[in-house]
């Protein structure tokens, strides 16, 4: 099963997500990327992220995404 950095790299291979602090604010991910990321996380981890959780605050960086995944038992 791919880990979060691998999933992010598959969406935007040119970006160094490990050192970034604000994916959306810094323009590293756009709204289409977020939709792709959510769909990939859902499929990869067998979860269904609720629409109310699909907000920029939950996708700022690796830590906030990992926190969201923990909420869903990943």
Short mmCIF file of N, CA and C in Angstrom, two decimals:
data_model
loop_
_atom_site.label_atom_id
_atom_site.label_comp_id
_atom_site.label_asym_id
_atom_site.label_seq_id
_atom_site.Cartn_x
_atom_site.Cartn_y
_atom_site.Cartn_z
N UNK A 1 0.86 -1.18 0.00
CA UNK A 1 0.00 0.00 0.00
C UNK A 1 0.90 1.24 0.00
N UNK A 2 0.67 2.17 -0.92
CA UNK A 2 1.50 3.37 -0.97
C UNK A 2 1.30 4.25 0.26
N UNK A 3 2.36 4.93 0.66
CA UNK A 3 2.23 5.86 1.78
C UNK A 3 1.86 7.24 1.25
N UNK A 4 1.55 8.14 2.17
CA UNK A 4 1.07 9.47 1.77
C UNK A 4 2.05 10.22 0.87
N UNK A 5 3.35 10.27 1.20
CA UNK A 5 4.27 10.96 0.28
C UNK A 5 4.26 10.37 -1.14
N UNK A 6 4.14 9.06 -1.25
CA UNK A 6 4.07 8.43 -2.57
C UNK A 6 2.81 8.85 -3.32
N UNK A 7 1.69 8.92 -2.58
CA UNK A 7 0.43 9.33 -3.20
C UNK A 7 0.52 10.77 -3.68
N UNK A 8 1.06 11.65 -2.85
CA UNK A 8 1.22 13.06 -3.25
C UNK A 8 2.14 13.18 -4.45
N UNK A 9 3.22 12.42 -4.44
CA UNK A 9 4.18 12.46 -5.56
C UNK A 9 3.53 11.96 -6.85
N UNK A 10 2.60 11.01 -6.75
CA UNK A 10 1.93 10.52 -7.96
C UNK A 10 1.01 11.59 -8.57
N UNK A 11 0.52 12.50 -7.73
CA UNK A 11 -0.35 13.57 -8.22
C UNK A 11 0.46 14.72 -8.80
N UNK A 12 1.52 15.11 -8.11
CA UNK A 12 2.40 16.20 -8.55
C UNK A 12 3.86 15.79 -8.36
N UNK A 13 4.43 15.03 -9.32
CA UNK A 13 5.79 14.50 -9.14
C UNK A 13 6.87 15.57 -9.05
N UNK A 14 6.58 16.76 -9.52
CA UNK A 14 7.60 17.80 -9.53
C UNK A 14 7.72 18.56 -8.21
N UNK A 15 6.83 18.28 -7.26
CA UNK A 15 6.78 19.04 -6.02
C UNK A 15 7.43 18.27 -4.88
N UNK A 16 8.20 18.98 -4.04
CA UNK A 16 8.78 18.41 -2.83
C UNK A 16 7.81 18.68 -1.68
N UNK A 17 6.88 17.77 -1.46
CA UNK A 17 5.86 17.96 -0.44
C UNK A 17 6.43 17.87 0.97
N UNK A 18 7.53 17.16 1.13
CA UNK A 18 8.09 16.95 2.47
C UNK A 18 8.49 18.26 3.14
N UNK A 19 8.96 19.22 2.36
CA UNK A 19 9.42 20.48 2.95
C UNK A 19 8.36 21.57 2.91
N UNK A 20 7.23 21.33 2.27
CA UNK A 20 6.19 22.34 2.14
C UNK A 20 5.31 22.38 3.38
N UNK A 21 4.84 23.57 3.72
CA UNK A 21 4.00 23.74 4.91
C UNK A 21 2.53 24.02 4.58
N UNK A 22 2.27 24.58 3.40
CA UNK A 22 0.90 24.95 3.03
C UNK A 22 0.67 24.63 1.56
N UNK A 23 0.25 23.39 1.31
CA UNK A 23 0.09 22.92 -0.07
C UNK A 23 -0.81 23.82 -0.90
N UNK A 24 -1.96 24.18 -0.35
CA UNK A 24 -2.93 24.98 -1.11
C UNK A 24 -2.46 26.44 -1.21
N UNK A 25 -2.11 27.03 -0.09
CA UNK A 25 -1.70 28.44 -0.07
C UNK A 25 -0.49 28.70 -0.96
N UNK A 26 0.42 27.73 -1.00
CA UNK A 26 1.64 27.90 -1.80
C UNK A 26 1.44 27.49 -3.25
N UNK A 27 0.23 27.08 -3.62
CA UNK A 27 -0.07 26.73 -5.00
C UNK A 27 0.47 25.38 -5.43
N UNK A 28 0.81 24.52 -4.48
CA UNK A 28 1.35 23.21 -4.83
C UNK A 28 0.23 22.24 -5.23
N UNK A 29 -0.95 22.44 -4.67
CA UNK A 29 -2.13 21.67 -5.05
C UNK A 29 -3.25 22.63 -5.39
N UNK A 30 -3.99 22.32 -6.44
CA UNK A 30 -5.17 23.13 -6.77
C UNK A 30 -6.42 22.30 -6.44
N UNK A 31 -7.58 22.84 -6.73
CA UNK A 31 -8.83 22.16 -6.36
C UNK A 31 -8.97 20.82 -7.08
N UNK A 32 -8.52 20.74 -8.33
CA UNK A 32 -8.59 19.46 -9.04
C UNK A 32 -7.67 18.44 -8.38
N UNK A 33 -6.49 18.88 -7.96
CA UNK A 33 -5.56 17.98 -7.26
C UNK A 33 -6.18 17.48 -5.96
N UNK A 34 -6.91 18.35 -5.27
CA UNK A 34 -7.54 17.94 -4.01
C UNK A 34 -8.58 16.86 -4.26
N UNK A 35 -9.37 17.02 -5.31
CA UNK A 35 -10.37 16.01 -5.65
C UNK A 35 -9.67 14.68 -5.96
N UNK A 36 -8.61 14.76 -6.73
CA UNK A 36 -7.84 13.56 -7.07
C UNK A 36 -7.25 12.93 -5.81
N UNK A 37 -6.71 13.75 -4.93
CA UNK A 37 -6.12 13.25 -3.69
C UNK A 37 -7.16 12.56 -2.82
N UNK A 38 -8.31 13.19 -2.65
CA UNK A 38 -9.37 12.60 -1.82
C UNK A 38 -9.81 11.26 -2.42
N UNK A 39 -10.02 11.21 -3.71
CA UNK A 39 -10.43 9.96 -4.36
C UNK A 39 -9.36 8.88 -4.19
N UNK A 40 -8.11 9.26 -4.31
CA UNK A 40 -7.02 8.31 -4.16
C UNK A 40 -6.91 7.81 -2.72
N UNK A 41 -7.05 8.72 -1.76
CA UNK A 41 -7.01 8.31 -0.35
C UNK A 41 -8.17 7.37 -0.03
N UNK A 42 -9.36 7.71 -0.52
CA UNK A 42 -10.53 6.85 -0.30
C UNK A 42 -10.28 5.44 -0.84
N UNK A 43 -9.80 5.36 -2.06
CA UNK A 43 -9.58 4.07 -2.71
C UNK A 43 -8.43 3.31 -2.05
N UNK A 44 -7.33 4.00 -1.78
CA UNK A 44 -6.14 3.35 -1.23
C UNK A 44 -6.39 2.78 0.15
N UNK A 45 -7.09 3.56 0.99
CA UNK A 45 -7.26 3.16 2.38
C UNK A 45 -8.64 2.59 2.69
N UNK A 46 -9.50 2.47 1.68
CA UNK A 46 -10.81 1.89 1.89
C UNK A 46 -11.69 2.72 2.82
N UNK A 47 -11.59 4.03 2.68
CA UNK A 47 -12.37 4.95 3.52
C UNK A 47 -13.26 5.81 2.63
N UNK A 48 -14.09 6.62 3.26
CA UNK A 48 -14.90 7.58 2.54
C UNK A 48 -14.85 8.89 3.31
N UNK A 49 -14.01 9.80 2.85
CA UNK A 49 -13.85 11.08 3.53
C UNK A 49 -15.11 11.90 3.33
N UNK A 50 -15.68 12.32 4.43
CA UNK A 50 -16.92 13.09 4.43
C UNK A 50 -16.69 14.45 3.79
N UNK A 51 -17.70 14.92 3.06
CA UNK A 51 -17.59 16.22 2.39
C UNK A 51 -17.26 17.37 3.32
N UNK A 52 -17.73 17.29 4.56
CA UNK A 52 -17.44 18.37 5.52
C UNK A 52 -15.97 18.40 5.92
N UNK A 53 -15.24 17.30 5.67
CA UNK A 53 -13.81 17.26 5.98
C UNK A 53 -12.94 17.66 4.79
N UNK A 54 -13.55 17.86 3.64
CA UNK A 54 -12.77 18.24 2.45
C UNK A 54 -12.67 19.76 2.40
N UNK A 55 -11.80 20.26 3.26
CA UNK A 55 -11.55 21.70 3.37
C UNK A 55 -10.04 21.92 3.36
N UNK A 56 -9.59 23.08 2.88
CA UNK A 56 -8.15 23.32 2.79
C UNK A 56 -7.38 23.09 4.09
N UNK A 57 -8.00 23.35 5.23
CA UNK A 57 -7.32 23.18 6.51
C UNK A 57 -6.86 21.74 6.73
N UNK A 58 -7.60 20.78 6.19
CA UNK A 58 -7.23 19.37 6.36
C UNK A 58 -6.21 18.90 5.34
N UNK A 59 -5.84 19.75 4.40
CA UNK A 59 -4.91 19.38 3.34
C UNK A 59 -3.75 20.37 3.21
N UNK A 60 -3.40 21.02 4.32
CA UNK A 60 -2.32 22.02 4.29
C UNK A 60 -0.95 21.40 4.09
N UNK A 61 -0.71 20.26 4.73
CA UNK A 61 0.61 19.63 4.67
C UNK A 61 0.47 18.15 5.03
N UNK A 62 1.57 17.45 5.03
CA UNK A 62 1.54 16.01 5.32
C UNK A 62 0.93 15.76 6.69
N UNK A 63 1.26 16.58 7.66
CA UNK A 63 0.78 16.37 9.03
C UNK A 63 -0.75 16.50 9.12
N UNK A 64 -1.32 17.51 8.47
CA UNK A 64 -2.77 17.69 8.56
C UNK A 64 -3.51 16.58 7.81
N UNK A 65 -2.94 16.11 6.71
CA UNK A 65 -3.57 15.00 5.98
C UNK A 65 -3.48 13.72 6.80
N UNK A 66 -2.33 13.48 7.43
CA UNK A 66 -2.20 12.29 8.27
C UNK A 66 -3.17 12.35 9.45
N UNK A 67 -3.38 13.52 10.01
CA UNK A 67 -4.34 13.68 11.10
C UNK A 67 -5.75 13.33 10.62
N UNK A 68 -6.11 13.80 9.43
CA UNK A 68 -7.41 13.48 8.85
C UNK A 68 -7.54 11.98 8.65
N UNK A 69 -6.50 11.34 8.13
CA UNK A 69 -6.54 9.90 7.92
C UNK A 69 -6.72 9.15 9.22
N UNK A 70 -6.05 9.60 10.28
CA UNK A 70 -6.21 8.97 11.59
C UNK A 70 -7.67 9.05 12.06
N UNK A 71 -8.33 10.17 11.77
CA UNK A 71 -9.74 10.33 12.13
C UNK A 71 -10.59 9.22 11.50
N UNK A 72 -10.16 8.75 10.33
CA UNK A 72 -10.89 7.70 9.61
C UNK A 72 -10.31 6.31 9.88
N UNK A 73 -9.46 6.22 10.89
CA UNK A 73 -8.95 4.93 11.31
C UNK A 73 -7.79 4.39 10.51
N UNK A 74 -7.14 5.24 9.73
CA UNK A 74 -6.00 4.80 8.93
C UNK A 74 -4.74 4.91 9.77
#
